[in-house]
Every structure is written in structure tokens, then in C-alpha cells.
Amino acid sequence: MNNKEEKIKLILQFLRQLKYDNTFQKLQEQSQIQLDPQNLELITQSIKNYDIIQLEQILNQYVDKETKKKCILKLLEQKYIKLLKLHNVQEAIQLLRNHITNFCSDEEQKHQYASMIYLPELKVKQEQELIDEIIQLCYKQIGLIEPNRLVTILQQQQANQILDCQFHIKLEQNYNIFKKHTCNSQLNIIKQQKNISFCEFSINGQYQALVHGLQIYLYQFDNTKNEYQQKPRKIQTGQTIAITSIIFSPCSKYIGTSSQDFTVFVYNIQTENKYRLEGHNAIVQCLNFVLCDQSIKKQKNEYDIYTISIDGWLYEWNENERKGGLKIEEKLLKLHTHQQKELMLLTSQNKISLYKLYTKYQISQTSSSNNNQNSIVDKHFNFVLILVNDTIQELYLYAIPDLQLIKVFQTTSRINASLINQFDIGWLNYNLIAAGTNKGDLLVWHIQKSSKPIESYQISEYDKEISCIKFHPTKNQLYVYLKKDSRKQLSTQQQTTEDLRTQLLQQRNQYQRQSGGMQSLLNLLQIIARQDQMNSNRQSMLQEDKESSDEDM
């Protein structure tokens, strides 16, 4: 059968199944390709009526002896089971002796049929299921196209929606295969200019948390206005150095932050109670909320909190009590968990490791680049995306759980900028990946398409750095934050030190001291200046928190 004939028979079969009889006859006459629908109808009718004699007569015209035996045996088997379910045991035994044994040559299968009499649970196949199974055995010899072929073609065509439209979210039931797909589900980019370091949404989208300095600005969604409230709740973390991560608990009741001051801060949104976790001896990179292991009783809180620090330690806490610790590896970056799959994924500067959530048993591990910068997982915990800062900056996509590299996403040649450490995978439309640059470019990739961006946007007119990006969990929205101009100047003490250093450099030739004396003095002043800078930065952060920094927000 050539390709043209196959296509025409496929269309004829489709028209016949949907009872377009006039169109069917016309196409059959014009193409001069016969489908023989009359005998096809007789085959279907004989299966419905369990008419073995008629089915055998029709099949004798089309199929070989072996195929005919298989088809009739399927029909007899269902009739036999039906009689047993109706408790017509005598009639079922006669059918087994007089007919089934004639079409079944396998002795072991005959014994299985006989033992069915004593089985209480027997299932009769649906009518259409039985018809499909029998036609499937002989479709080629009857002159039909495989019954599933049409379904497969329609499914493939429907799946092309994803490739036709870059921002498409899900397949539609009424997708038209004869017209080019158009979609109104465009990605809504919400650009804001605020000096924030992190943006995070609760899973249900009810809360949005922004980190500015050492404070959390918590916005609640107003259902009546269909937008987030203008006035946020201001939460003091009490942490003294920069925040490194922020996360909501799965129930959206708690919010937590980790910090460079070796601590973790946890806040109860409902009761406004808060506490701090202290015990790490290095910068805490990340934290995560994990439902308590039900086998362990007397827990203070329904969640355990897992924290990792840059020196390679994983700690487990329940409220502010540390339950245990495990040394993983140096230079840990991120911790990701999935409650339903009971998986925990850890990324470090040069490795990706997958563990069982509660037992900490290692499932798989892979070595990657020595310059991993950050990582994020998708909604279903099927992929982990890692920013690699090697010869060029790229995003590496690995499959979970085998941790195989499946795709590398690159920037465009016209983008002469560095990717920021924060990037995101779409939560509603999980085909999309977004990342920003330090010169105000926003890049969007499609996982199933090219390794190059499908769209690039110039968000900032003045090459301002994108500080943070985040997909909304329930809407087709992407929040992009640009840095505002810094209003902070050097402190008077720091400025005085810098002026003194400059003056000494200009007048160094006037000093006749022992060798190295001036250099030692300059080195001392540099240390003082550096210490003043660190103190100034810390005081600046604390001062911002006291003054609320509402202007920047």
C-alpha cells in the first residue's frame, strides 16, 4: 500500500466511523479505492451478537487461518466468561468442549479456561474494547489502517500547539488541525523599579514577599480588587548581614530567610510569632520546609526545617531545636525538596546529588562544572536548572532522578552582558525559563524548543541591572525588578580615611623613613578603610531597616 492509498483509506475509515455515508461513497468512487464498509459493518455486528458462525464466514474471505482462530477465540473467551458470571455453568462447559477447544491449540491455556469456573472475580470486556481488539488482529488483511493510527496523528498534531505558540500553557480540546494555531496567552511582564534582592510567592499565590535590605515586605492578594494590596506588612528579620534566600512553607503559613550571619529566621504569618535558628559556623545558603516524619513523635512543629551552609553541613531542625547534622560536601549552593516524591536534591559548586528525603540515602550523583552559581527545580521536580559560569555563562538542564544532562541554554550573540544569579522556571507554564542580565536584558527560553532564547526584551533604558525575576505561580505573569540608583554615600569616617590615604600617597616622597615604613603605614590605613567600609555597610543596612526604606519600595 503506497502513501497516497494509505492516506485515502485513513480518511475513508474516519468518515465511515463518523457515519458520513454520502461523503464516504463520493470519495470512494473518485479515488477508486475500496474500503468494503459493508463487510466491516457485518464484522462489528457479529462481534456484538457473539455470532461465531457469521464472523467465521466473513473472516474466511480476508484473513489467514491462524489470524481467524485468534479472532474467534477472543470472542468465545468473552462469551464463556459472560456465561460463568451469569452462573450458566453447564452451558459454559459445553461452549468450552465444543467450540473453544477447536480454536485453542495451547493445552495450558485450555486448563486455564477450565479453572475459570472456580474463580469468583472475572471481568467481561467492554463491547468496543472487544471490537477494537479483534479488528486490530486483522486490520491489514481487511484493508483497514491501524485503528490507533488516526488517534496518534491527531494527538501529534494537537501537541504541536506547544511548538506553534511559545507562550502556550496547555492543550485545548477544540484545537483545529486545519488552521495555524493562534494563542492569546501571552506572557505578561510586570516591571518594577525597587531595590530588592529576592521575590517569592506562596504556592497558592496568596502572598508575595520582597526582601529589601534586612526586611521582608509581605503583600497579601486582595480578591475584591484582583491585585496585591498596596500597603505591605513589614517584617524585621533581625539578621545583621545580607539575606541569602527566602522561602514559603507549602501551606503558606510560614516564611523563612537564611543569612550570611550564619542564622535562619522563621516567621509565622498568622500568629506573627518568630524565632531564629543558630548553630551553623558558616554562611547559611538555603533553607526548606519539610513535613515531619510521622514515625517520630513529640514534634513542636508540623514542619522540620532543613538548612545548608557553604562549609558543607546539612542541619535538621524542629522549630528552634536542632535534631541532627550531616556533612555533605564543600561549597553547597542550594537545597530543593519534594514532599510527595520524598526526594531531596543538593547542588554544590561542582556536583549535583539526589537523596531520599528522610533517610538521607544517596540515590544518584553527578559531577558538573566547577563553576555552578545557582540552581532551581521545576514544579513537578522533573528537572533541575543550573547556572554555570564557565568560559561562557550557560544554563544546564538535568533530568531528575538520573541527573543526565539533557539541554544547554545559551544567550544570543547580540547580548553583551552577564546573567544575574537569579533565574526562574515557569510555574503555571513550566515550558518557560527566564533570566536577566546586569544590563537590563530579559531572556526567555522554551524548554522544548531551541537552546537559544525565543524572546529577548530590553527592560531597562539605561542599562540598569535586573536584580530579581520571578514567575507567578497561578497566573501567566513574570515579575521583573530593576535596581534603583543608590542614594547612600560614604560615611564621614570612611571619607576622612580615604582623604588621608590620598594625601599620604601624594606626599610620600617628603618622608625619609626606614625601608618599608611608608608601605606598612599605607597597608594599615587600607585595613582601617576596609574595616570602616564593612562597618559602614552593616550600619547602612541596619539604618535602612530603622527608617523603613519605603521610598526604595
Tab-separated table of N, CA and C in Angstrom, residues 29-133:
chain	number	residue	atom	x	y	z
A	29	GLU	N	-15.644	6.539	-4.651
A	29	GLU	CA	-15.822	6.465	-6.111
A	29	GLU	C	-14.745	7.256	-6.850
A	30	GLN	N	-14.457	8.475	-6.344
A	30	GLN	CA	-13.476	9.328	-7.013
A	30	GLN	C	-12.069	8.754	-6.917
A	31	SER	N	-11.733	8.165	-5.761
A	31	SER	CA	-10.380	7.640	-5.566
A	31	SER	C	-10.204	6.236	-6.131
A	32	GLN	N	-11.354	5.527	-6.339
A	32	GLN	CA	-11.336	4.140	-6.812
A	32	GLN	C	-10.562	3.221	-5.858
A	33	ILE	N	-10.608	3.593	-4.589
A	33	ILE	CA	-10.018	2.756	-3.538
A	33	ILE	C	-11.154	2.270	-2.634
A	34	GLN	N	-11.324	0.948	-2.574
A	34	GLN	CA	-12.455	0.369	-1.854
A	34	GLN	C	-12.072	0.020	-0.411
A	35	LEU	N	-12.955	0.365	0.504
A	35	LEU	CA	-12.759	0.012	1.916
A	35	LEU	C	-13.642	-1.152	2.330
A	36	ASP	N	-14.641	-1.489	1.477
A	36	ASP	CA	-15.582	-2.573	1.783
A	36	ASP	C	-16.267	-2.356	3.124
A	37	PRO	N	-16.986	-1.252	3.277
A	37	PRO	CA	-17.620	-0.950	4.564
A	37	PRO	C	-18.736	-1.905	4.949
A	38	GLN	N	-19.341	-2.580	3.957
A	38	GLN	CA	-20.444	-3.470	4.273
A	38	GLN	C	-19.973	-4.641	5.124
A	39	ASN	N	-18.876	-5.271	4.704
A	39	ASN	CA	-18.353	-6.398	5.471
A	39	ASN	C	-17.763	-5.949	6.803
A	40	LEU	N	-17.235	-4.719	6.827
A	40	LEU	CA	-16.735	-4.179	8.095
A	40	LEU	C	-17.877	-4.041	9.096
A	41	GLU	N	-19.013	-3.593	8.598
A	41	GLU	CA	-20.207	-3.461	9.451
A	41	GLU	C	-20.674	-4.828	9.937
A	42	LEU	N	-20.582	-5.845	9.050
A	42	LEU	CA	-21.004	-7.201	9.420
A	42	LEU	C	-20.082	-7.796	10.490
A	43	ILE	N	-18.786	-7.496	10.383
A	43	ILE	CA	-17.828	-7.980	11.397
A	43	ILE	C	-18.177	-7.389	12.758
A	44	THR	N	-18.436	-6.092	12.768
A	44	THR	CA	-18.783	-5.416	14.024
A	44	THR	C	-20.066	-5.979	14.614
A	45	GLN	N	-21.050	-6.220	13.737
A	45	GLN	CA	-22.352	-6.719	14.195
A	45	GLN	C	-22.237	-8.131	14.759
A	46	SER	N	-21.442	-8.964	14.106
A	46	SER	CA	-21.288	-10.349	14.579
A	46	SER	C	-20.559	-10.398	15.927
A	47	ILE	N	-19.641	-9.466	16.158
A	47	ILE	CA	-18.954	-9.402	17.461
A	47	ILE	C	-19.930	-8.976	18.546
A	48	LYS	N	-20.775	-7.989	18.228
A	48	LYS	CA	-21.755	-7.510	19.217
A	48	LYS	C	-22.734	-8.615	19.605
A	49	ASN	N	-23.104	-9.458	18.608
A	49	ASN	CA	-24.099	-10.508	18.859
A	49	ASN	C	-23.474	-11.839	19.268
A	50	TYR	N	-22.142	-11.865	19.392
A	50	TYR	CA	-21.423	-13.111	19.686
A	50	TYR	C	-21.795	-14.202	18.664
A	51	ASP	N	-21.928	-13.800	17.397
A	51	ASP	CA	-22.295	-14.721	16.319
A	51	ASP	C	-21.013	-15.289	15.701
A	52	ILE	N	-20.585	-16.438	16.203
A	52	ILE	CA	-19.316	-17.031	15.779
A	52	ILE	C	-19.390	-17.504	14.334
A	53	ILE	N	-20.547	-18.062	13.926
A	53	ILE	CA	-20.693	-18.624	12.564
A	53	ILE	C	-20.549	-17.526	11.517
A	54	GLN	N	-21.266	-16.394	11.728
A	54	GLN	CA	-21.187	-15.289	10.766
A	54	GLN	C	-19.783	-14.683	10.717
A	55	LEU	N	-19.151	-14.512	11.906
A	55	LEU	CA	-17.809	-13.944	11.963
A	55	LEU	C	-16.807	-14.826	11.210
A	56	GLU	N	-16.972	-16.162	11.389
A	56	GLU	CA	-16.053	-17.081	10.708
A	56	GLU	C	-16.225	-17.014	9.196
A	57	GLN	N	-17.457	-16.888	8.736
A	57	GLN	CA	-17.721	-16.810	7.294
A	57	GLN	C	-17.085	-15.560	6.674
A	58	ILE	N	-17.203	-14.440	7.366
A	58	ILE	CA	-16.638	-13.181	6.840
A	58	ILE	C	-15.119	-13.237	6.848
A	59	LEU	N	-14.545	-13.720	7.971
A	59	LEU	CA	-13.090	-13.747	8.080
A	59	LEU	C	-12.447	-14.702	7.081
A	60	ASN	N	-13.190	-15.740	6.668
A	60	ASN	CA	-12.669	-16.676	5.663
A	60	ASN	C	-12.329	-15.974	4.349
A	61	GLN	N	-12.996	-14.826	4.087
A	61	GLN	CA	-12.771	-14.094	2.835
A	61	GLN	C	-11.497	-13.245	2.886
A	62	TYR	N	-11.051	-12.901	4.107
A	62	TYR	CA	-9.996	-11.898	4.221
A	62	TYR	C	-8.701	-12.387	4.863
A	63	VAL	N	-8.821	-13.140	5.936
A	63	VAL	CA	-7.636	-13.387	6.758
A	63	VAL	C	-7.177	-14.832	6.654
A	64	ASP	N	-5.936	-15.091	7.087
A	64	ASP	CA	-5.407	-16.445	7.085
A	64	ASP	C	-5.998	-17.240	8.237
A	65	LYS	N	-5.732	-18.529	8.229
A	65	LYS	CA	-6.346	-19.452	9.184
A	65	LYS	C	-5.939	-19.128	10.630
A	66	GLU	N	-4.661	-18.807	10.832
A	66	GLU	CA	-4.154	-18.544	12.178
A	66	GLU	C	-4.779	-17.284	12.781
A	67	THR	N	-4.874	-16.229	11.971
A	67	THR	CA	-5.475	-14.969	12.444
A	67	THR	C	-6.951	-15.175	12.756
A	68	LYS	N	-7.653	-15.962	11.907
A	68	LYS	CA	-9.078	-16.234	12.129
A	68	LYS	C	-9.283	-16.934	13.472
A	69	LYS	N	-8.411	-17.921	13.791
A	69	LYS	CA	-8.531	-18.642	15.058
A	69	LYS	C	-8.365	-17.711	16.252
A	70	LYS	N	-7.405	-16.782	16.158
A	70	LYS	CA	-7.179	-15.829	17.258
A	70	LYS	C	-8.381	-14.918	17.458
A	71	CYS	N	-8.968	-14.445	16.348
A	71	CYS	CA	-10.121	-13.530	16.432
A	71	CYS	C	-11.334	-14.221	17.068
A	72	ILE	N	-11.616	-15.433	16.588
A	72	ILE	CA	-12.802	-16.145	17.099
A	72	ILE	C	-12.583	-16.571	18.544
A	73	LEU	N	-11.341	-16.936	18.885
A	73	LEU	CA	-11.055	-17.343	20.262
A	73	LEU	C	-11.294	-16.182	21.229
A	74	LYS	N	-10.950	-14.963	20.834
A	74	LYS	CA	-11.203	-13.788	21.678
A	74	LYS	C	-12.692	-13.619	21.935
A	75	LEU	N	-13.496	-13.838	20.879
A	75	LEU	CA	-14.945	-13.710	21.019
A	75	LEU	C	-15.509	-14.821	21.895
A	76	LEU	N	-15.040	-16.042	21.697
A	76	LEU	CA	-15.511	-17.179	22.502
A	76	LEU	C	-15.129	-17.014	23.971
A	77	GLU	N	-13.941	-16.513	24.193
A	77	GLU	CA	-13.465	-16.320	25.570
A	77	GLU	C	-14.392	-15.382	26.338
A	78	GLN	N	-14.808	-14.294	25.697
A	78	GLN	CA	-15.695	-13.341	26.379
A	78	GLN	C	-17.094	-13.910	26.592
A	79	LYS	N	-17.547	-14.690	25.623
A	79	LYS	CA	-18.861	-15.331	25.778
A	79	LYS	C	-18.818	-16.333	26.928
A	80	TYR	N	-17.704	-17.062	27.045
A	80	TYR	CA	-17.500	-18.046	28.115
A	80	TYR	C	-17.512	-17.369	29.492
A	81	ILE	N	-16.806	-16.262	29.618
A	81	ILE	CA	-16.759	-15.521	30.893
A	81	ILE	C	-18.133	-14.956	31.239
A	82	LYS	N	-18.848	-14.506	30.218
A	82	LYS	CA	-20.184	-13.934	30.436
A	82	LYS	C	-21.143	-15.000	30.990
A	83	LEU	N	-21.047	-16.200	30.439
A	83	LEU	CA	-21.909	-17.307	30.916
A	83	LEU	C	-21.570	-17.662	32.361
A	84	LEU	N	-20.279	-17.689	32.699
A	84	LEU	CA	-19.871	-18.007	34.080
A	84	LEU	C	-20.360	-16.950	35.062
A	85	LYS	N	-20.316	-15.673	34.665
A	85	LYS	CA	-20.787	-14.595	35.554
A	85	LYS	C	-22.297	-14.662	35.756
A	86	LEU	N	-22.998	-15.226	34.746
A	86	LEU	CA	-24.458	-15.417	34.870
A	86	LEU	C	-24.812	-16.754	35.535
A	87	HIS	N	-23.761	-17.495	35.969
A	87	HIS	CA	-23.904	-18.801	36.651
A	87	HIS	C	-24.504	-19.877	35.738
A	88	ASN	N	-24.355	-19.714	34.426
A	88	ASN	CA	-24.760	-20.759	33.468
A	88	ASN	C	-23.575	-21.692	33.242
A	89	VAL	N	-23.223	-22.433	34.280
A	89	VAL	CA	-22.005	-23.245	34.267
A	89	VAL	C	-22.109	-24.364	33.231
A	90	GLN	N	-23.294	-25.018	33.125
A	90	GLN	CA	-23.465	-26.133	32.185
A	90	GLN	C	-23.272	-25.681	30.747
A	91	GLU	N	-23.864	-24.544	30.426
A	91	GLU	CA	-23.752	-24.004	29.065
A	91	GLU	C	-22.306	-23.570	28.778
A	92	ALA	N	-21.634	-23.010	29.802
A	92	ALA	CA	-20.246	-22.578	29.647
A	92	ALA	C	-19.331	-23.770	29.370
A	93	ILE	N	-19.570	-24.911	30.080
A	93	ILE	CA	-18.759	-26.118	29.868
A	93	ILE	C	-18.954	-26.657	28.451
A	94	GLN	N	-20.198	-26.637	27.958
A	94	GLN	CA	-20.471	-27.090	26.585
A	94	GLN	C	-19.735	-26.218	25.566
A	95	LEU	N	-19.726	-24.891	25.823
A	95	LEU	CA	-19.017	-23.968	24.919
A	95	LEU	C	-17.513	-24.263	24.927
A	96	LEU	N	-17.004	-24.592	26.105
A	96	LEU	CA	-15.575	-24.902	26.235
A	96	LEU	C	-15.231	-26.180	25.467
A	97	ARG	N	-16.072	-27.218	25.631
A	97	ARG	CA	-15.791	-28.512	24.994
A	97	ARG	C	-15.994	-28.469	23.474
A	98	ASN	N	-17.100	-27.870	23.034
A	98	ASN	CA	-17.493	-27.965	21.624
A	98	ASN	C	-16.860	-26.919	20.715
A	99	HIS	N	-16.484	-25.750	21.289
A	99	HIS	CA	-16.017	-24.672	20.417
A	99	HIS	C	-14.610	-24.160	20.793
A	100	ILE	N	-14.416	-23.803	22.070
A	100	ILE	CA	-13.139	-23.191	22.465
A	100	ILE	C	-11.971	-24.128	22.192
A	101	THR	N	-12.154	-25.432	22.481
A	101	THR	CA	-11.063	-26.388	22.254
A	101	THR	C	-10.703	-26.520	20.776
A	102	ASN	N	-11.653	-26.231	19.878
A	102	ASN	CA	-11.373	-26.318	18.438
A	102	ASN	C	-10.476	-25.175	17.960
A	103	PHE	N	-10.561	-24.016	18.636
A	103	PHE	CA	-9.788	-22.848	18.205
A	103	PHE	C	-8.571	-22.581	19.094
A	104	CYS	N	-8.444	-23.320	20.191
A	104	CYS	CA	-7.300	-23.144	21.101
A	104	CYS	C	-6.403	-24.374	21.028
A	105	SER	N	-5.182	-24.179	20.553
A	105	SER	CA	-4.244	-25.300	20.403
A	105	SER	C	-3.284	-25.414	21.592
A	106	ASP	N	-3.297	-24.451	22.475
A	106	ASP	CA	-2.401	-24.436	23.634
A	106	ASP	C	-3.069	-25.180	24.795
A	107	GLU	N	-2.474	-26.321	25.194
A	107	GLU	CA	-3.061	-27.148	26.247
A	107	GLU	C	-3.100	-26.432	27.594
A	108	GLU	N	-2.056	-25.693	27.891
A	108	GLU	CA	-2.020	-24.967	29.168
A	108	GLU	C	-3.130	-23.925	29.235
A	109	GLN	N	-3.377	-23.266	28.099
A	109	GLN	CA	-4.450	-22.260	28.064
A	109	GLN	C	-5.820	-22.919	28.245
A	110	LYS	N	-5.979	-24.148	27.719
A	110	LYS	CA	-7.245	-24.886	27.902
A	110	LYS	C	-7.501	-25.147	29.384
A	111	HIS	N	-6.421	-25.513	30.108
A	111	HIS	CA	-6.558	-25.756	31.560
A	111	HIS	C	-6.918	-24.463	32.294
A	112	GLN	N	-6.376	-23.335	31.829
A	112	GLN	CA	-6.702	-22.042	32.443
A	112	GLN	C	-8.173	-21.709	32.258
A	113	TYR	N	-8.692	-21.999	31.061
A	113	TYR	CA	-10.127	-21.777	30.815
A	113	TYR	C	-10.970	-22.634	31.746
A	114	ALA	N	-10.567	-23.894	31.938
A	114	ALA	CA	-11.323	-24.802	32.808
A	114	ALA	C	-11.308	-24.330	34.261
A	115	SER	N	-10.151	-23.762	34.708
A	115	SER	CA	-10.043	-23.295	36.099
A	115	SER	C	-10.849	-22.022	36.352
A	116	MET	N	-11.268	-21.351	35.304
A	116	MET	CA	-12.064	-20.124	35.480
A	116	MET	C	-13.402	-20.397	36.167
A	117	ILE	N	-13.854	-21.630	36.084
A	117	ILE	CA	-15.141	-21.987	36.713
A	117	ILE	C	-15.105	-21.721	38.211
A	118	TYR	N	-13.885	-21.834	38.810
A	118	TYR	CA	-13.746	-21.682	40.263
A	118	TYR	C	-13.280	-20.285	40.669
A	119	LEU	N	-13.095	-19.397	39.702
A	119	LEU	CA	-12.648	-18.040	40.023
A	119	LEU	C	-13.851	-17.139	40.264
A	120	PRO	N	-13.950	-16.525	41.435
A	120	PRO	CA	-15.112	-15.670	41.736
A	120	PRO	C	-15.102	-14.340	40.978
A	121	GLU	N	-13.904	-13.813	40.683
A	121	GLU	CA	-13.797	-12.479	40.059
A	121	GLU	C	-13.359	-12.630	38.615
A	122	LEU	N	-14.275	-12.445	37.693
A	122	LEU	CA	-13.977	-12.476	36.263
A	122	LEU	C	-14.499	-11.196	35.625
A	123	LYS	N	-13.727	-10.650	34.709
A	123	LYS	CA	-14.095	-9.370	34.115
A	123	LYS	C	-14.476	-9.555	32.645
A	124	VAL	N	-15.628	-9.032	32.283
A	124	VAL	CA	-16.076	-9.043	30.886
A	124	VAL	C	-15.617	-7.735	30.237
A	125	LYS	N	-14.981	-7.833	29.086
A	125	LYS	CA	-14.504	-6.644	28.393
A	125	LYS	C	-15.668	-5.837	27.832
A	126	GLN	N	-15.473	-4.534	27.758
A	126	GLN	CA	-16.474	-3.662	27.145
A	126	GLN	C	-16.620	-4.023	25.667
A	127	GLU	N	-17.798	-3.784	25.149
A	127	GLU	CA	-18.105	-4.153	23.760
A	127	GLU	C	-17.116	-3.533	22.764
A	128	GLN	N	-16.886	-2.234	22.906
A	128	GLN	CA	-15.999	-1.538	21.967
A	128	GLN	C	-14.557	-2.010	22.115
A	129	GLU	N	-14.171	-2.329	23.334
A	129	GLU	CA	-12.821	-2.833	23.574
A	129	GLU	C	-12.595	-4.161	22.856
A	130	LEU	N	-13.596	-5.024	22.893
A	130	LEU	CA	-13.515	-6.320	22.222
A	130	LEU	C	-13.465	-6.153	20.700
A	131	ILE	N	-14.301	-5.265	20.180
A	131	ILE	CA	-14.306	-4.984	18.732
A	131	ILE	C	-12.942	-4.486	18.282
A	132	ASP	N	-12.383	-3.538	19.036
A	132	ASP	CA	-11.075	-2.977	18.675
A	132	ASP	C	-9.981	-4.041	18.684
A	133	GLU	N	-10.024	-4.940	19.683
A	133	GLU	CA	-9.006	-5.979	19.794
A	133	GLU	C	-9.056	-6.938	18.601
